Coordinates of C-alpha atoms in Angstrom, one line a residue:
X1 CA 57.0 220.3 -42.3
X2 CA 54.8 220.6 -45.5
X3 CA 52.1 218.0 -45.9
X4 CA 51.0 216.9 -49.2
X5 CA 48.8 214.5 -50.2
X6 CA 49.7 211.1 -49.1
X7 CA 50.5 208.8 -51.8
X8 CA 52.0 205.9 -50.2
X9 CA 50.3 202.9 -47.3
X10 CA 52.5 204.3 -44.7
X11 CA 51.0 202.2 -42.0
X12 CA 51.0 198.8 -44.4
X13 CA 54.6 199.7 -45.6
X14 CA 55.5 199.9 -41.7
X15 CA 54.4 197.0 -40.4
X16 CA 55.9 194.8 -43.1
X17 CA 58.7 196.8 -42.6
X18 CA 58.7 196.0 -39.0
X19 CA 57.3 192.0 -39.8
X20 CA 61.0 191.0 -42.3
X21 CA 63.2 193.9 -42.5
X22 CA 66.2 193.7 -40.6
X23 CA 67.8 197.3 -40.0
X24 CA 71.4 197.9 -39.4
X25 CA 72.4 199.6 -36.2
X26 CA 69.2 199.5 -34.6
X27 CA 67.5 198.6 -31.7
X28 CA 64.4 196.4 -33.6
X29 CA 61.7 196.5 -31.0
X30 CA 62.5 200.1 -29.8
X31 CA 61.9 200.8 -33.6
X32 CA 59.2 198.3 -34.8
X33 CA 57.4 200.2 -31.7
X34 CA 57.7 203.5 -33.0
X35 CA 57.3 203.2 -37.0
X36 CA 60.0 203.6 -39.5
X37 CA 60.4 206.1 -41.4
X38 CA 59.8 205.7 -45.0
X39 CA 61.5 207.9 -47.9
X40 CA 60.1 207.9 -50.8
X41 CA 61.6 210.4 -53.3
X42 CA 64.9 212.5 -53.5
X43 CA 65.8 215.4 -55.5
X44 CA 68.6 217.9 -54.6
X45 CA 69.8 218.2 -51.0
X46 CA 65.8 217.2 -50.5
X47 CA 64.0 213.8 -49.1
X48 CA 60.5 213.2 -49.5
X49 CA 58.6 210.5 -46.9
X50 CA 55.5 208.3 -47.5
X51 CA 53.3 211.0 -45.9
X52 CA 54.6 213.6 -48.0
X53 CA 56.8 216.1 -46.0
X54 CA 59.9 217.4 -47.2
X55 CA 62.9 216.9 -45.6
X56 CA 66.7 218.8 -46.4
X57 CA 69.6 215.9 -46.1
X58 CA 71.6 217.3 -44.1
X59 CA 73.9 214.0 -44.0
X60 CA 74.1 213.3 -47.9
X61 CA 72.5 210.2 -47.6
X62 CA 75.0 208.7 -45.1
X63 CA 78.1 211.0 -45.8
X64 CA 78.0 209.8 -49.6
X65 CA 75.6 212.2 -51.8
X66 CA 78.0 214.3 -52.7
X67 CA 76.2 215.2 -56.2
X68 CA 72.9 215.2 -54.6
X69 CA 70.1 212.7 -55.0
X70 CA 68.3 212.5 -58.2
X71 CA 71.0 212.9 -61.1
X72 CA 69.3 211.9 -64.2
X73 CA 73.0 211.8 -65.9
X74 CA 74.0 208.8 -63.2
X75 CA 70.8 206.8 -63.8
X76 CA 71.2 206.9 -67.4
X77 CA 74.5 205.6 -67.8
X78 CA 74.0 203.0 -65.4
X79 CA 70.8 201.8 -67.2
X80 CA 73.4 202.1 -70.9
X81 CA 76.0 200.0 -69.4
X82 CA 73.5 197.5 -68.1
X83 CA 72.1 197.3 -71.2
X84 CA 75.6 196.3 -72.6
X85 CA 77.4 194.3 -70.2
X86 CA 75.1 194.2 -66.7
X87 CA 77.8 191.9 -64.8
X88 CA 81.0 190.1 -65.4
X89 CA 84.2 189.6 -63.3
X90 CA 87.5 190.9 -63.1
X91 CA 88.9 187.2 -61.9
X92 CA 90.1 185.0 -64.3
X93 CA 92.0 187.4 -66.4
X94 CA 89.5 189.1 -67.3
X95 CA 88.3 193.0 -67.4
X96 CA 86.0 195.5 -69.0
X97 CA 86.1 198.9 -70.4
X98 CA 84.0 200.6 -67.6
X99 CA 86.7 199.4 -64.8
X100 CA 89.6 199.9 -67.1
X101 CA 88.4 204.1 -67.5
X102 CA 87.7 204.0 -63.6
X103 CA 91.1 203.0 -62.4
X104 CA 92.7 205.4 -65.1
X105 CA 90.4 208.3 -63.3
X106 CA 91.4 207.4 -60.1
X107 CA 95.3 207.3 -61.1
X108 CA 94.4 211.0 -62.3
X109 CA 92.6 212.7 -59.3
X110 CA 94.6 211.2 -56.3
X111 CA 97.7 212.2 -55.0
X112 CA 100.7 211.2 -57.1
X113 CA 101.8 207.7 -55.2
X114 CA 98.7 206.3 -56.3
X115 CA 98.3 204.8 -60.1
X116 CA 96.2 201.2 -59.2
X117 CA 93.2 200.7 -57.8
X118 CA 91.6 197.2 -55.6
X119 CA 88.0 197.6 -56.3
X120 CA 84.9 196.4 -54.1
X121 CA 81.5 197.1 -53.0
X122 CA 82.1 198.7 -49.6
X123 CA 84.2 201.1 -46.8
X124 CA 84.1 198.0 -45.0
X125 CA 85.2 195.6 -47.6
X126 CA 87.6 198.0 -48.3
X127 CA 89.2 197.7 -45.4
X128 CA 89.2 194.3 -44.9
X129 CA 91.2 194.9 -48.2
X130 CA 93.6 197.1 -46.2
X131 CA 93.8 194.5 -43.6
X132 CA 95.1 191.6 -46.0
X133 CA 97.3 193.8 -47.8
X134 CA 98.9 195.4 -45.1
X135 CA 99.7 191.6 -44.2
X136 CA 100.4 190.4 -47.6
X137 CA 102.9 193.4 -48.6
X138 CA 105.1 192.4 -45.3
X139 CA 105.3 189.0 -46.0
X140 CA 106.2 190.0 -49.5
X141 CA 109.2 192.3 -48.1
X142 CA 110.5 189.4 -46.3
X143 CA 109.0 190.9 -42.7
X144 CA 106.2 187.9 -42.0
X145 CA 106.7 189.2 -38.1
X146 CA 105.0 192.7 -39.1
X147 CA 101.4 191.9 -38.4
X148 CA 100.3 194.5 -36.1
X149 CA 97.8 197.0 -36.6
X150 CA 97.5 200.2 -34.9
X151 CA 93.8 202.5 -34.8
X152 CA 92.4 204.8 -32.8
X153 CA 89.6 204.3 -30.3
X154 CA 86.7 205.8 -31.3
X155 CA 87.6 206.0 -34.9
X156 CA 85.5 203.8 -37.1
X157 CA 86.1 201.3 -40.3
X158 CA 83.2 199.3 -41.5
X159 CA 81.5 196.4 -39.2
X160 CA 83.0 193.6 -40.6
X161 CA 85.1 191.5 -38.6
X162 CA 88.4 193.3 -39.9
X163 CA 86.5 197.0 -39.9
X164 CA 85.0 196.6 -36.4
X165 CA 88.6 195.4 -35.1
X166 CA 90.4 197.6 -36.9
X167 CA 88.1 200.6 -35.5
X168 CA 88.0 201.5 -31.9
X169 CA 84.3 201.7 -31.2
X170 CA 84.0 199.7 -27.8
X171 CA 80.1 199.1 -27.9
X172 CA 80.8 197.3 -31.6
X173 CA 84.2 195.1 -30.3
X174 CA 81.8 193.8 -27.3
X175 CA 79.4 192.5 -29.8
X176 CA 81.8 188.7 -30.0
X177 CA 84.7 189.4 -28.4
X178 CA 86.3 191.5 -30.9
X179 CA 89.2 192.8 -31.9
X180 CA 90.9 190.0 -34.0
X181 CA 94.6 189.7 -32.4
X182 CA 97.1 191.8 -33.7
X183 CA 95.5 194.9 -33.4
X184 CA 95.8 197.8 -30.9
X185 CA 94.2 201.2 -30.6
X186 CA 95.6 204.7 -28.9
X187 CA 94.3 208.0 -28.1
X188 CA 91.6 210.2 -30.7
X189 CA 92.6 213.5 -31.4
X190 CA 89.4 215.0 -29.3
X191 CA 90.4 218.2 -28.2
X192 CA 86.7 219.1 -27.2
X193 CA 86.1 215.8 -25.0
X194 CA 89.5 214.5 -23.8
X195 CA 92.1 217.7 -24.0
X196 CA 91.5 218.0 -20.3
X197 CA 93.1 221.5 -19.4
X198 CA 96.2 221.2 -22.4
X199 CA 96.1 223.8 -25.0
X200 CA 94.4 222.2 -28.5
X201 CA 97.9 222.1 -29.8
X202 CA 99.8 220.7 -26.6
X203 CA 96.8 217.9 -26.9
X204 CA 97.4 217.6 -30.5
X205 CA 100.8 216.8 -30.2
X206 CA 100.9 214.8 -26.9
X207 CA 98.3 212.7 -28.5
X208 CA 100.0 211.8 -31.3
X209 CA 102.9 210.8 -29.3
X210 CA 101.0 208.0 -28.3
X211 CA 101.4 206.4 -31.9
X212 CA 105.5 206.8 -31.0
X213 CA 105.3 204.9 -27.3
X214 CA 102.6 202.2 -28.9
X215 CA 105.4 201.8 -32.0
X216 CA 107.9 201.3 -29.1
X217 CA 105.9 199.3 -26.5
X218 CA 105.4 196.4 -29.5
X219 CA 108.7 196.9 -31.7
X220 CA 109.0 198.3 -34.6
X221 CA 110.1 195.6 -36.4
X222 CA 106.2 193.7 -35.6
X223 CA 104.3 196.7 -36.1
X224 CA 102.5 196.6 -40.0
X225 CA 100.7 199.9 -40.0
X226 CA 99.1 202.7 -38.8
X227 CA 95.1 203.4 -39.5
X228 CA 93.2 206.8 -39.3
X229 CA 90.5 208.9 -40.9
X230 CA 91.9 212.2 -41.6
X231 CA 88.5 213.6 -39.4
X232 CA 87.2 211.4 -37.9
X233 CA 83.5 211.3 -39.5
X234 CA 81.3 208.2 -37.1
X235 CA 83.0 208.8 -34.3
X236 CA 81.6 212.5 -34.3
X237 CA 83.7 214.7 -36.8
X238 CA 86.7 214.8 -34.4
X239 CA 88.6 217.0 -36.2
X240 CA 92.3 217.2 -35.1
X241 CA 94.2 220.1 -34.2
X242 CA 96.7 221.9 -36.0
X243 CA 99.6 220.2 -34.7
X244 CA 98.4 216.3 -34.3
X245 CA 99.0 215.2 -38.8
X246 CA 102.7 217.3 -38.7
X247 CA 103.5 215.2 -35.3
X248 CA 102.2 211.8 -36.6
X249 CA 103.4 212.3 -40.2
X250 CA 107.4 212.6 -38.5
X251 CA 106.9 209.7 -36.6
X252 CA 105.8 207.4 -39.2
X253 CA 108.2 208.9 -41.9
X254 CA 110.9 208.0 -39.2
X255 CA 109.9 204.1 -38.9
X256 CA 109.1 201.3 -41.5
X257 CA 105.7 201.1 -41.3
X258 CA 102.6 201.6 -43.7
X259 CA 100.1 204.4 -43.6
X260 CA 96.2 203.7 -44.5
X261 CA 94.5 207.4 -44.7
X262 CA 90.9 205.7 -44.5
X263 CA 88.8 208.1 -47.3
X264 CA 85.5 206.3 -47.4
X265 CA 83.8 209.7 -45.7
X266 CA 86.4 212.5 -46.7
X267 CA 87.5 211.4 -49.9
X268 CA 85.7 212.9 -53.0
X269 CA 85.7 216.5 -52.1
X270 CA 84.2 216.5 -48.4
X271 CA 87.0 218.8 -47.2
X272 CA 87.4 221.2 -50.4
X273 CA 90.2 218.9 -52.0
X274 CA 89.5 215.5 -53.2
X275 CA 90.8 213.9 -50.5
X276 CA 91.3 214.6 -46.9
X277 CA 95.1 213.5 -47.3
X278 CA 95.6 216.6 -49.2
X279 CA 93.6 219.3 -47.0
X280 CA 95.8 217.9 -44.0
X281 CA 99.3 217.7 -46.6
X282 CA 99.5 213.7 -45.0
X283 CA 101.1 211.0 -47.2
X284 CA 99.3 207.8 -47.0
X285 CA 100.2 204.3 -48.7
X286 CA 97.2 203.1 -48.9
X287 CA 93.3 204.8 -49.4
X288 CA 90.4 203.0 -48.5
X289 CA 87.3 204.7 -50.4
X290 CA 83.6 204.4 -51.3
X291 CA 80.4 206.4 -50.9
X292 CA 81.1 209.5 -52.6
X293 CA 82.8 207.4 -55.0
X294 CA 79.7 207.2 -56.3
X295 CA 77.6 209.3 -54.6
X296 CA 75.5 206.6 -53.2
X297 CA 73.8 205.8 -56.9
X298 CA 75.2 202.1 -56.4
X299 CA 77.1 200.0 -53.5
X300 CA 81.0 200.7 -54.7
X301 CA 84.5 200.6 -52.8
X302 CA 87.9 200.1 -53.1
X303 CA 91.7 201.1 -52.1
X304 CA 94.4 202.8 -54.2
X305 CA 97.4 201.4 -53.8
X306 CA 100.8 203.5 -53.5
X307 CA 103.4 202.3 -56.0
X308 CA 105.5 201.4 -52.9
X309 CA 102.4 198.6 -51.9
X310 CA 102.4 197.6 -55.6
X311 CA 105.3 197.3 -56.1
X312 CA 106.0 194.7 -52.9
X313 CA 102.6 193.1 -53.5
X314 CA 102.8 192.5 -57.6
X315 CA 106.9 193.3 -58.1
X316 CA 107.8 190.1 -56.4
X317 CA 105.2 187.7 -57.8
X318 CA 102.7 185.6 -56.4
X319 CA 98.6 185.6 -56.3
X320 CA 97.5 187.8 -53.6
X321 CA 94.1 185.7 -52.6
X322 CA 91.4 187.8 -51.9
X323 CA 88.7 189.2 -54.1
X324 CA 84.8 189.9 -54.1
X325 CA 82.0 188.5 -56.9
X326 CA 81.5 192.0 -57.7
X327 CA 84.9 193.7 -57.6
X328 CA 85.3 197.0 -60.5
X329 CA 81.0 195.6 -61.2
X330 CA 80.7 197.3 -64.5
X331 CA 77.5 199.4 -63.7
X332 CA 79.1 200.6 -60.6
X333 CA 81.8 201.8 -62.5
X334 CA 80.1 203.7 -64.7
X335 CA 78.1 205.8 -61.9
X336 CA 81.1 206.0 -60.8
X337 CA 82.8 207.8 -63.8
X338 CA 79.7 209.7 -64.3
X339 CA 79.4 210.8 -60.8
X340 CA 83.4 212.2 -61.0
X341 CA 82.6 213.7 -64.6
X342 CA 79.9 216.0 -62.4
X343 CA 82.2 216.8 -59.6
X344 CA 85.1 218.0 -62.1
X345 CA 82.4 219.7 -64.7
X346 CA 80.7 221.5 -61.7
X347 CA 83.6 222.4 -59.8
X348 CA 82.2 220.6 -56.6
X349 CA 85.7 220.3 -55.0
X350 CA 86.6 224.2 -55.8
X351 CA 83.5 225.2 -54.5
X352 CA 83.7 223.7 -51.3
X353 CA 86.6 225.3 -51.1
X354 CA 86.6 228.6 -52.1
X355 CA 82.5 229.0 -51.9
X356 CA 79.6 227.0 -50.2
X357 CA 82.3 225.5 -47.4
X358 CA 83.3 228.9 -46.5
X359 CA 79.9 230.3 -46.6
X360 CA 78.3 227.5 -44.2
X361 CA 81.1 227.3 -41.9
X362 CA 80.9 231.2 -41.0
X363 CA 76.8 230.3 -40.3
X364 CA 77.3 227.1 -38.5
X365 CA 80.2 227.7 -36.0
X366 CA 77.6 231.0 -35.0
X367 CA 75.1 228.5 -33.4
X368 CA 77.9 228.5 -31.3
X369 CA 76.6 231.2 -29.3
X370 CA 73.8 228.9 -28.4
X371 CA 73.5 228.1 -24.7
X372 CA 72.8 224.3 -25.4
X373 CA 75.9 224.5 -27.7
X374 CA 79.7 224.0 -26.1
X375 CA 81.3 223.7 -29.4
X376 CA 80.7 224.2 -32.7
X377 CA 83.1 223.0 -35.3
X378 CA 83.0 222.3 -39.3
X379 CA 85.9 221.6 -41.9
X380 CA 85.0 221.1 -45.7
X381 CA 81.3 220.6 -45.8
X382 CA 81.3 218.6 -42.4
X383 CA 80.6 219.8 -39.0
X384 CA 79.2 219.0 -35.2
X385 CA 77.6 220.9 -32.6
X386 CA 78.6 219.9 -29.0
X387 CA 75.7 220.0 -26.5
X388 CA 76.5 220.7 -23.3
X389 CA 75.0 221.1 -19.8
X390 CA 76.8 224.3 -18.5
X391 CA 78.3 225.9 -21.7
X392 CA 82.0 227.1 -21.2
X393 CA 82.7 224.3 -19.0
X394 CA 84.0 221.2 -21.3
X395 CA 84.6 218.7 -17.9
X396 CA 80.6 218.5 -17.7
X397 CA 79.0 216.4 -19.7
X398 CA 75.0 215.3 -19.3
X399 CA 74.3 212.1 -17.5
X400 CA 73.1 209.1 -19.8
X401 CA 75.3 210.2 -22.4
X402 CA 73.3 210.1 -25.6
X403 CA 70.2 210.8 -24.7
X404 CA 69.9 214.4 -25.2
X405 CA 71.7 213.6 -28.6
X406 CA 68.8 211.1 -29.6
X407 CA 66.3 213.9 -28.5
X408 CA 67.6 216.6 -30.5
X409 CA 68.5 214.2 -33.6
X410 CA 64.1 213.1 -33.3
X411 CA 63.1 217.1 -33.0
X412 CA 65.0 217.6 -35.7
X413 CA 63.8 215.3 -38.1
X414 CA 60.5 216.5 -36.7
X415 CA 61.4 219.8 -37.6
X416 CA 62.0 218.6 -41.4
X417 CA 66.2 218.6 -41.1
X418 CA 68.1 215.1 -40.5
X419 CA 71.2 215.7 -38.3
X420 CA 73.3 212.7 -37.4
X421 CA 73.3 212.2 -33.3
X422 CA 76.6 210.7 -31.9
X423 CA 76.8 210.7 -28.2
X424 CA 75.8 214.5 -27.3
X425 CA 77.0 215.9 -30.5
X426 CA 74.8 217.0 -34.0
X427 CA 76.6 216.3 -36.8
X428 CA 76.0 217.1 -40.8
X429 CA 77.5 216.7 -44.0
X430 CA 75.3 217.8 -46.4
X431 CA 75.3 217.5 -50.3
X432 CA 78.2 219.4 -52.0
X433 CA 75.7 221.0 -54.2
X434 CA 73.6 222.7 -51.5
X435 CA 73.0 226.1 -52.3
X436 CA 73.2 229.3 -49.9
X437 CA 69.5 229.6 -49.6
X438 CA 69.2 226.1 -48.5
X439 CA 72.4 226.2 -46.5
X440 CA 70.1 229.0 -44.5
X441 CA 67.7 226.9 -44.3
X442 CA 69.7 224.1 -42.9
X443 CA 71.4 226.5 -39.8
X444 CA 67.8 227.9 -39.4
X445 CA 66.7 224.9 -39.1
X446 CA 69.4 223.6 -37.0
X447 CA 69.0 226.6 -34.6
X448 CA 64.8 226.4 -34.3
X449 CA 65.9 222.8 -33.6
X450 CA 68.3 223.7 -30.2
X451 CA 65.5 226.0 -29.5
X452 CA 63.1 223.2 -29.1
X453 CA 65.9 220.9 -27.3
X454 CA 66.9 223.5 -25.1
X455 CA 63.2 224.2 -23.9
X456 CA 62.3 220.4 -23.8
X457 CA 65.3 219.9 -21.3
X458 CA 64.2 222.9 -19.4
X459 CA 61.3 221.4 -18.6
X460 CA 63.1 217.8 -17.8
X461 CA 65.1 219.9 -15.5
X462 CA 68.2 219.1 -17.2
X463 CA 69.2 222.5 -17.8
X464 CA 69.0 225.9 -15.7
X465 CA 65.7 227.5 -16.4

């Protein structure tokens, strides 16, 4: 990485990092013992650290920089609308202009069910939201015994109580005794890890059979809805063959229950439409969403409603009671409108498309032919490498699963590119507006960095020499 002249305490900043900050998803003393790392600038698809190396984002932030980091455009309409109204609820009867032009922007870019949208601050909150209204709407209808919720393991939802239960990671619902009753999980679509010896399209389908037998198993008439990511972005972009959407979309058009298409990482262009829904042709009735809702500038979430929801929730009357402090906040709305205004202007969804999607895929799925690599996939603008132990054999895995994920997700950053590790898999999802010079950089990068993995294990003895 390139050095420049360090600015920034970064041994001060660590330790009081380490002495009162509280990281999510981390193990504290393995990382108080080791140093955070501390970002200081952003511009682009680039990161810049206290000690002053450069770093290309290869995750957007955390799936969510979708217009890359540093949009002038963003940080002066936020600091306009604070300037005019910082705060105020939507309880009370009460609204504001910059939610009111939100929700009508919303109604105009999803798919054509969708005209209202629940605003708060988070995926997670937003499907707590889902969670709620799923419940809410059935009682409404006159069905109070529909209360189940089916997921998927491995997919994930937020980690709040709801999210965590409603997802199907295992090392989250052992953390107290989770999930909430009323909830059950099937199969992933995971061609790669669980298809066995079945063709990816015998898997596809056989696995969403699953969703027919669980429907059966528990009764239609208590079952509520049915949860999924259209790729499954967490859980290590599990990206579903051809034949698992068409299979689950006839089973839940032939039953009376509700579809939530969770969006928080593939909404907002990530798959070259502006929501995965559409790239897959599924028909969801509700959409959780957030992060590239805004790109990241500021905390913002929500779920668009179907007009079937609405209708069952508002039609028949009643308050539905649920709400956050800083549901539709008016400075989050208007990053929000300004961060769509530059996706539309820019063509950002076209051009993942018909352009930068295209042109990445073709260099990604070549590291491929890396002998570290078992699998390389990528959809849209997001993608994993599978590292294996014996490449062409997909029933060996390495032993301590994660490890050599951590190690090549630490050589990486060390070699100035942040991949996302999830179990033995790389994953990316860089900024929509990364270039073709610096989507070279990123595979070069990526590859130099399975070079480096690839001789470290050597010399472990994890690998062949």
């Amino acid at each position: 990485m390139n050095g420049a002249s360090n600015r920034y305490p970064t041994a001060e900043l660590r330790a009081l990092d380490a002495a009162h900050h509280f990281h999510p998803f981390t193990d504290t003393l393995q990382l108080n013992a080791e140093g955070s790392r501390v970002i200081t600038n952003a511009k682009g698809v680039w990161l810049t650290d206290s000690e002053g190396n450069r770093i290309l984002d290869g995750m957007a932030g955390l799936w969510c920089a979708q217009i890359g980091h540093g949009r002038d455009e963003v940080a002066e309409a936020v600091y306009k609308q604070m300037l005019e109204l910082p705060y105020y609820n939507t309880f009370f009867k009460t609204t504001h202009p910059p939610v009111i032009a939100l929700s009508e922007k919303l109604a105009e870019i999803s798919p054509p069910q969708f005209n209202r949208t629940f605003f708060c601050s988070s995926g997670s909150e937003a499907n707590d939201t889902v969670f709620r209204m799923v419940r809410f709407y059935w009682d409404q209808m006159g069905k109070p015994e529909k209360k189940v919720i089916i997921g998927r393991w491995n997919g994930y939802h937020g980690s709040t109580l709801a999210g965590t239960s409603l997802g199907g990671m295992k090392a989250m619902h052992e953390q107290g005794d989770l999930p909430v009753p009323g909830v059950r999980h099937i199969d992933q679509p995971y061609w790669f890890g669980e298809g066995g010896d079945m063709s990816p399209e015998d898997f596809g389908i056989a696995v969403a059979r699953q969703l027919e037998r669980a429907i059966d198993e528990i009764g239609e008439d208590k079952v509520a809805a049915f949860i999924a990511e259209p790729i499954q972005g967490a859980g290590g972009v599990i990206i579903p063959p051809s034949t698992y959407w068409p299979e689950i979309s006839r089973i839940l058009k032939e039953r009376d229950i509700l579809f939530v298409a969770d969006e928080v990482i593939c909404g907002f262009g990530r798959l070259g439409t502006w929501f995965g829904s559409e790239y897959f042709g599924i028909e969801p009735d509700l959409m959780p969403i957030a992060k590239g809702l805004t790109s990241g500038y500021l905390p913002m979430g929500g779920v668009l409603v179907s007009d079937k929801v609405a209708e069952g929730v508002i039609g028949k009357g009643g308050e539905f009671y649920h709400g956050y402090t800083y549901s539709g906040h008016p400075a989050c709305a208007a990053a929000a409108l300004v961060n769509l205004e530059i996706i539309q202007r820019e063509k950002l969804v076209e051009r993942v498309a018909n352009d930068i999607g295209p042109y990445l895929q073709a260099r990604w799925r070549a590291l491929g032919d890396h002998p570290l690599v078992g699998e390389a996939r990528m959809t849209g603008l997001v993608g994993a490498l599978e590292l294996v132990p014996e490449k062409g054999n997909r029933k060996k895995a390495f032993a301590d699963t994660g490890t050599v994920g951590t190690l090549c997700r630490d050589i990486s950053f060390g070699n100035g590119l942040i991949m996302r590790a999830v179990r033995d898999s790389m994953i990316i999802s860089p900024p929509l507006v990364i270039s073709h010079d610096e989507a070279d950089q990123l595979v070069a990068l990526a590859r130099k960095t399975l070079d480096d993995t690839w001789a470290e294990l050597k010399r472990q003895g994890k690998v062949a020499a």
